[in-house]
Short mmCIF file of N, CA, C and O in Angstrom, two decimals:
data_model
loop_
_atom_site.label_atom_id
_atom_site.label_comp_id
_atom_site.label_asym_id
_atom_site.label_seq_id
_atom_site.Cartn_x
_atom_site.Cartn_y
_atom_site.Cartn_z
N UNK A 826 6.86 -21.88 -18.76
CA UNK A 826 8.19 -21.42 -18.39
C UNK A 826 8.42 -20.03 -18.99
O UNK A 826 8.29 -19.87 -20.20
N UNK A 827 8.76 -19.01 -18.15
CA UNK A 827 9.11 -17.53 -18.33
C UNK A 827 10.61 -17.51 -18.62
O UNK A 827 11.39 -18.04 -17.83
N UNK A 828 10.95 -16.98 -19.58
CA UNK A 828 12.45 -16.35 -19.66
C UNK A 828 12.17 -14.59 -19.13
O UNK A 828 11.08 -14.04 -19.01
N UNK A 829 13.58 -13.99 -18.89
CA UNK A 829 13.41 -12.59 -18.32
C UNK A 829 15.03 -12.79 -19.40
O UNK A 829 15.66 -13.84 -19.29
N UNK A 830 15.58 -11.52 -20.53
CA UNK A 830 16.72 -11.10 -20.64
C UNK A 830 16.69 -10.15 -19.98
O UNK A 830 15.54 -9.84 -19.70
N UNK A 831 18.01 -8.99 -19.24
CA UNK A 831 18.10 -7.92 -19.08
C UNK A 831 19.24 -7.91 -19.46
O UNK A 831 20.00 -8.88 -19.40
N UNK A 832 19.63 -6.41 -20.05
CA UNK A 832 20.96 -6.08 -20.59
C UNK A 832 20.78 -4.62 -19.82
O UNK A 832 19.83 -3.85 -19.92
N UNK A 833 22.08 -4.47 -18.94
CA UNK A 833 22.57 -3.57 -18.25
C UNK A 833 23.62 -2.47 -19.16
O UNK A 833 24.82 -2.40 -19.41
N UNK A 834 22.31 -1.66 -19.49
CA UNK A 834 23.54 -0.54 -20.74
C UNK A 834 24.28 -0.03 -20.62
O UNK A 834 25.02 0.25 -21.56
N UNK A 835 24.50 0.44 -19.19
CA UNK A 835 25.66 1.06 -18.70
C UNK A 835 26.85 0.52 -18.70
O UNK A 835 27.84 1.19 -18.41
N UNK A 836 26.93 -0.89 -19.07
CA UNK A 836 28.26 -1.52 -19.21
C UNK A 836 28.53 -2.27 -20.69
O UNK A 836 29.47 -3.03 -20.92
N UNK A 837 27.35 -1.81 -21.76
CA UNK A 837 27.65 -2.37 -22.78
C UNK A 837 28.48 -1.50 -23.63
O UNK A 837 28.34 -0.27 -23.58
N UNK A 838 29.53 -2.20 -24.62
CA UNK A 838 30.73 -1.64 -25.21
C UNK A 838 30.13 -1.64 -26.71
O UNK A 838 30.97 -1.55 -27.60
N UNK A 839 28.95 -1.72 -27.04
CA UNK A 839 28.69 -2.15 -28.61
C UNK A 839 29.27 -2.56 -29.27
O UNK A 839 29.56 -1.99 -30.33
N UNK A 840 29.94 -4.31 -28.74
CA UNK A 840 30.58 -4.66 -29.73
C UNK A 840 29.89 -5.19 -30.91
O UNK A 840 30.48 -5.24 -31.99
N UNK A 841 28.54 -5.64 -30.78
CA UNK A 841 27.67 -5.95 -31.72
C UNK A 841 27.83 -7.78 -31.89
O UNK A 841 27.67 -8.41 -32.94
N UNK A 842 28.28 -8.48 -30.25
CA UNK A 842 28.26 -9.60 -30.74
C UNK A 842 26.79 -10.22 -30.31
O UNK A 842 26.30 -11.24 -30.78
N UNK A 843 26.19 -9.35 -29.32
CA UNK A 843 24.38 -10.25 -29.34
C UNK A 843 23.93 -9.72 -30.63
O UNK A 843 23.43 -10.66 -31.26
N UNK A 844 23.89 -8.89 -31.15
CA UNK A 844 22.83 -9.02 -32.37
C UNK A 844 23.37 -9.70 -33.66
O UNK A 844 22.60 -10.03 -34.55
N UNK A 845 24.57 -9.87 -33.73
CA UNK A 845 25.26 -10.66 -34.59
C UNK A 845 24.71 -11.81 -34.70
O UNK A 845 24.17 -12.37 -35.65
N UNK A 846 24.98 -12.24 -33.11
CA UNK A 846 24.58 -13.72 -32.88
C UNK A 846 22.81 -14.04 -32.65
O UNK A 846 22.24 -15.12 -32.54
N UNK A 847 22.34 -12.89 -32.63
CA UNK A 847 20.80 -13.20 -32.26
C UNK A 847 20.01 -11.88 -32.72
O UNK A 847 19.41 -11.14 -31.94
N UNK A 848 20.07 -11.73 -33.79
CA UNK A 848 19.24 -10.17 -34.10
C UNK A 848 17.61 -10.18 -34.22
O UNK A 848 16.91 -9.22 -34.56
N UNK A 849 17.26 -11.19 -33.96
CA UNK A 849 15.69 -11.12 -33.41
C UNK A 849 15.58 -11.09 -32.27
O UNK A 849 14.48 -10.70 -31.90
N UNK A 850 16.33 -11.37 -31.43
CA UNK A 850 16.09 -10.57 -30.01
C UNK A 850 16.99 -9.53 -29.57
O UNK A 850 16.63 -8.83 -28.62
N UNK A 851 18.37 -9.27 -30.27
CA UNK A 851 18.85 -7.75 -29.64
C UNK A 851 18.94 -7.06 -30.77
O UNK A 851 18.97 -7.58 -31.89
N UNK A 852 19.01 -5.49 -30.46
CA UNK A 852 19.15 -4.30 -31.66
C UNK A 852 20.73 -3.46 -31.07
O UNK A 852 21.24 -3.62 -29.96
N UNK A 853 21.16 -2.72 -32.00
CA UNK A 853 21.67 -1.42 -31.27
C UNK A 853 20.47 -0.66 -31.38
O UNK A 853 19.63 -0.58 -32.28
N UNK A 854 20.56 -0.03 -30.12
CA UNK A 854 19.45 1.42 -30.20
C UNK A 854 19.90 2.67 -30.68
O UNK A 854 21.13 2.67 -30.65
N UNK A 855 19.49 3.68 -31.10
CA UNK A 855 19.69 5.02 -31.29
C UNK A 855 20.74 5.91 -30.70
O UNK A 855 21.22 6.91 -31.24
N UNK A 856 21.05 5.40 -29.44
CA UNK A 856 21.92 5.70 -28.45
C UNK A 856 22.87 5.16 -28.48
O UNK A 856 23.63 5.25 -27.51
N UNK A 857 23.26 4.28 -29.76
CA UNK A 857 24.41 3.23 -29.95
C UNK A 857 24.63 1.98 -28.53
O UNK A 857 25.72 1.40 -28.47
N UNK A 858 23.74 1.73 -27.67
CA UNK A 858 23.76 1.04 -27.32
C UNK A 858 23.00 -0.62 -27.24
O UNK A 858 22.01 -0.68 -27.96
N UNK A 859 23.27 -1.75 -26.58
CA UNK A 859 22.50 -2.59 -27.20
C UNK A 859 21.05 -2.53 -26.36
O UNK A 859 20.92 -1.93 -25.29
N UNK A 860 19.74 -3.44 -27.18
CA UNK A 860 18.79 -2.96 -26.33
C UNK A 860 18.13 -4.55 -26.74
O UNK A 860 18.69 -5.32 -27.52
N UNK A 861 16.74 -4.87 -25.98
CA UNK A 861 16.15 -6.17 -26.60
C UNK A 861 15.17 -5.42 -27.52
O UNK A 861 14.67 -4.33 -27.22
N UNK A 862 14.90 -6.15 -28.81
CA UNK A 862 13.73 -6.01 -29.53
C UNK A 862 12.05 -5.74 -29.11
O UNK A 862 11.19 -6.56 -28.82
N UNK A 863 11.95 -3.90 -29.22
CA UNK A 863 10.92 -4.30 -28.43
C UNK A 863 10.14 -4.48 -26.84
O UNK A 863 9.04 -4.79 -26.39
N UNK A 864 11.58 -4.05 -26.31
CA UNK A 864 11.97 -4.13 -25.01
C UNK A 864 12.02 -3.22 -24.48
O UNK A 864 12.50 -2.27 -25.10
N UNK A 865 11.60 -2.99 -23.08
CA UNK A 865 11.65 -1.70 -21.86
C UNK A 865 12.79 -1.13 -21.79
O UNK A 865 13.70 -1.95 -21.92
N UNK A 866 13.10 -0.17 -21.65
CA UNK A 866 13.98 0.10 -20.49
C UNK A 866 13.96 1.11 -19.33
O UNK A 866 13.88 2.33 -19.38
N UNK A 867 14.02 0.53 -18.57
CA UNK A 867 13.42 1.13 -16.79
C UNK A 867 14.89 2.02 -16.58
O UNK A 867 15.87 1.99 -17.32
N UNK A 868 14.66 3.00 -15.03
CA UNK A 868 14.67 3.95 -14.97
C UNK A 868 16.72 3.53 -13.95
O UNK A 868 17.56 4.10 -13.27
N UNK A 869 16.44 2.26 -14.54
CA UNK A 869 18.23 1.75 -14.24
C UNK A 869 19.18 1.56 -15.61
O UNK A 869 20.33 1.16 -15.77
N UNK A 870 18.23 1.99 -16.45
CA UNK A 870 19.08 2.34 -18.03
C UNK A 870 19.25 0.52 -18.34
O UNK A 870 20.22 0.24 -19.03
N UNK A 871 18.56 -0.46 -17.96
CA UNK A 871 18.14 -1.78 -18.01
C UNK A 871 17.06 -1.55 -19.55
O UNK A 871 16.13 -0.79 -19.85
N UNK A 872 17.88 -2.77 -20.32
CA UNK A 872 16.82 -2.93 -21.75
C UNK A 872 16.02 -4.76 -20.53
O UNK A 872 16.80 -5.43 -19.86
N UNK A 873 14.92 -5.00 -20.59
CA UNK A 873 14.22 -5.77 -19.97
C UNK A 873 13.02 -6.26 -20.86
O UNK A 873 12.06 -5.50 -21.00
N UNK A 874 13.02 -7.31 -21.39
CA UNK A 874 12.04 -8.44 -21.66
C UNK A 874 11.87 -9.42 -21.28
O UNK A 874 12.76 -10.11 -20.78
N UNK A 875 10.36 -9.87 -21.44
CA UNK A 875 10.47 -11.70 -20.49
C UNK A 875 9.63 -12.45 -22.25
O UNK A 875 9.10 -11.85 -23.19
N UNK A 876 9.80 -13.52 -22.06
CA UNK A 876 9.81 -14.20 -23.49
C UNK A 876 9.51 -15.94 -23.27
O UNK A 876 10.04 -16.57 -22.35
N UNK A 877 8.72 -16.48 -24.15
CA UNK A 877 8.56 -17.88 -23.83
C UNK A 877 9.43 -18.75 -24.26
O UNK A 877 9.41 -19.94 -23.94
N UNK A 878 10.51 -18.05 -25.28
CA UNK A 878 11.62 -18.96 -25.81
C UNK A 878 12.69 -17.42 -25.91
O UNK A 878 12.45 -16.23 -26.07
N UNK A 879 13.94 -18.25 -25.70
CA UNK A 879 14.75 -17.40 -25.39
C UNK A 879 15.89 -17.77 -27.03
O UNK A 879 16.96 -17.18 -27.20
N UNK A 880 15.48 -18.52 -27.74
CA UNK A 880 16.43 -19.04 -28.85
C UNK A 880 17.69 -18.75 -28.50
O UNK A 880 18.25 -19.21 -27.51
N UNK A 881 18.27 -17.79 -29.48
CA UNK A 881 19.63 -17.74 -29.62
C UNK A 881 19.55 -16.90 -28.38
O UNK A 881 20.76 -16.78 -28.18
N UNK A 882 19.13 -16.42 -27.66
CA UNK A 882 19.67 -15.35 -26.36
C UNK A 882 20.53 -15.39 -25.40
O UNK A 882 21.21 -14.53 -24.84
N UNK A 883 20.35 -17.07 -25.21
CA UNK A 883 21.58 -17.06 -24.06
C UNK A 883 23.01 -17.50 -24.55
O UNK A 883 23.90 -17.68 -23.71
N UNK A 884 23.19 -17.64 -25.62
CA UNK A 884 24.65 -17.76 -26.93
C UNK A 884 24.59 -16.90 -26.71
O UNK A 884 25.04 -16.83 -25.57
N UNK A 885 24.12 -15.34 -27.24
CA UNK A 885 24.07 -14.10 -27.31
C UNK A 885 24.75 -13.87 -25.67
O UNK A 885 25.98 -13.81 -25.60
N UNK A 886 24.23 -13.80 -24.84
CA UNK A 886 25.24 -13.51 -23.66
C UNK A 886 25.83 -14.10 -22.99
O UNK A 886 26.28 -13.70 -21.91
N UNK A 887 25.99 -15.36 -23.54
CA UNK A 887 27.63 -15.97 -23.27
C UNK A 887 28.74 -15.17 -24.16
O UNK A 887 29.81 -14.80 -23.69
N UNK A 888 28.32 -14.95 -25.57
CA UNK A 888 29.16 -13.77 -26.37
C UNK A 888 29.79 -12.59 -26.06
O UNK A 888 30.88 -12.39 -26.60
N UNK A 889 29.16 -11.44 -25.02
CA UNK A 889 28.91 -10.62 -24.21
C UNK A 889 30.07 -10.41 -23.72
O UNK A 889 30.13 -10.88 -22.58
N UNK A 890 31.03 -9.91 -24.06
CA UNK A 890 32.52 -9.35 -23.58
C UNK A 890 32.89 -8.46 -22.02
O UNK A 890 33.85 -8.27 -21.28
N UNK A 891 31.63 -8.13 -22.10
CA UNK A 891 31.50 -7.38 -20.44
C UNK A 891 30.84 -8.23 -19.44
O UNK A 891 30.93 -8.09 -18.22
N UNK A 892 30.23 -9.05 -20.01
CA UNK A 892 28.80 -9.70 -19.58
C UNK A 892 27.63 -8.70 -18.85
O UNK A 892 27.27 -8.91 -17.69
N UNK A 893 27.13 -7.68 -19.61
CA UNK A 893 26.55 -7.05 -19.26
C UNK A 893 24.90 -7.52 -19.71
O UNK A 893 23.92 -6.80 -19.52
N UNK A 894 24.87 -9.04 -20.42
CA UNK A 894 23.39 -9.59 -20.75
C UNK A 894 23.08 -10.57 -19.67
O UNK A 894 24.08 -11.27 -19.56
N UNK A 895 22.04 -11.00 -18.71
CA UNK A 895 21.66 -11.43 -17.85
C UNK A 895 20.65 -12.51 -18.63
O UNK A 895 20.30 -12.04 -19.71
N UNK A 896 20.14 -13.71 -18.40
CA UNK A 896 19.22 -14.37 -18.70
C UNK A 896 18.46 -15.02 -17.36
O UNK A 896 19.20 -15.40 -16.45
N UNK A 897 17.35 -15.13 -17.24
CA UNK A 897 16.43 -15.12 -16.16
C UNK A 897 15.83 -16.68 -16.47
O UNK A 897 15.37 -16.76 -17.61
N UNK A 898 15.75 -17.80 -15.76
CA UNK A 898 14.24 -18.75 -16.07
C UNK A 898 13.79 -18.87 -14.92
O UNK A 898 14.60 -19.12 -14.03
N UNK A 899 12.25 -18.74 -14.57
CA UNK A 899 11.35 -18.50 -13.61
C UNK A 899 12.35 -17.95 -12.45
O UNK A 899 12.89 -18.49 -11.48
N UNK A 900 12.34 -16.13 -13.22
CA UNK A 900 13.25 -15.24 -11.71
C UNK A 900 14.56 -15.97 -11.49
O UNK A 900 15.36 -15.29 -10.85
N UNK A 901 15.04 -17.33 -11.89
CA UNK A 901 16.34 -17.73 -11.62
C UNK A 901 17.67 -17.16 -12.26
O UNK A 901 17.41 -17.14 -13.46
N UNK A 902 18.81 -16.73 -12.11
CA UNK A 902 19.78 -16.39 -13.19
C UNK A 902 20.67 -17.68 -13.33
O UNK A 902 21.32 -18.34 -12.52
N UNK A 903 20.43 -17.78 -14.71
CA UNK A 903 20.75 -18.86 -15.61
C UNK A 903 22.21 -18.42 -16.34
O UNK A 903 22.48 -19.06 -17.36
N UNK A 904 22.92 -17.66 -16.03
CA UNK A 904 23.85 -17.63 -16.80
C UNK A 904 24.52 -16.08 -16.04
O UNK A 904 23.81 -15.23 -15.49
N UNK A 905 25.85 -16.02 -16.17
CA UNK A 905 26.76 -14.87 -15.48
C UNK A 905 27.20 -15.42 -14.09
O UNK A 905 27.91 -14.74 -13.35
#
């Protein structure tokens, strides 16, 4: 089983509640925005990882005040 997070940066407000709630899988980046640990980000300003356990990640974007965190299982969206 594949997990996919994507966090759409263009709509994140840094409130700092995914890494609060899950700071082994999200960071703020450099850019003060949030990003995944470790994680891509493609040329849609998308932070993008796929992962075999998603732990705290999808708490983490139920947290998500914009809902700008997406959670993926096999390509499905699991949450938003």
């Amino acid at each position: 089983m594949v997990y996919r997070i994507e966090i759409e940066r263009d709509l994140c407000v840094t409130c700092g509640n995914c890494v609060n709630d899950c700071d082994e899988l999200f960071e703020i980046g450099e850019d003060d925005f949030s990003r995944l640990v470790n994680g891509e980000i493609n040329n849609n300003n998308y932070s993008v990882k796929e992962f075999e356990d998603i732990k705290c990640g999808l708490d983490a974007a139920e947290m998500c005040p914009v809902e700008c965190i997406t959670v993926f299982k096999d390509d499905g969206e699991i949450n938003n």
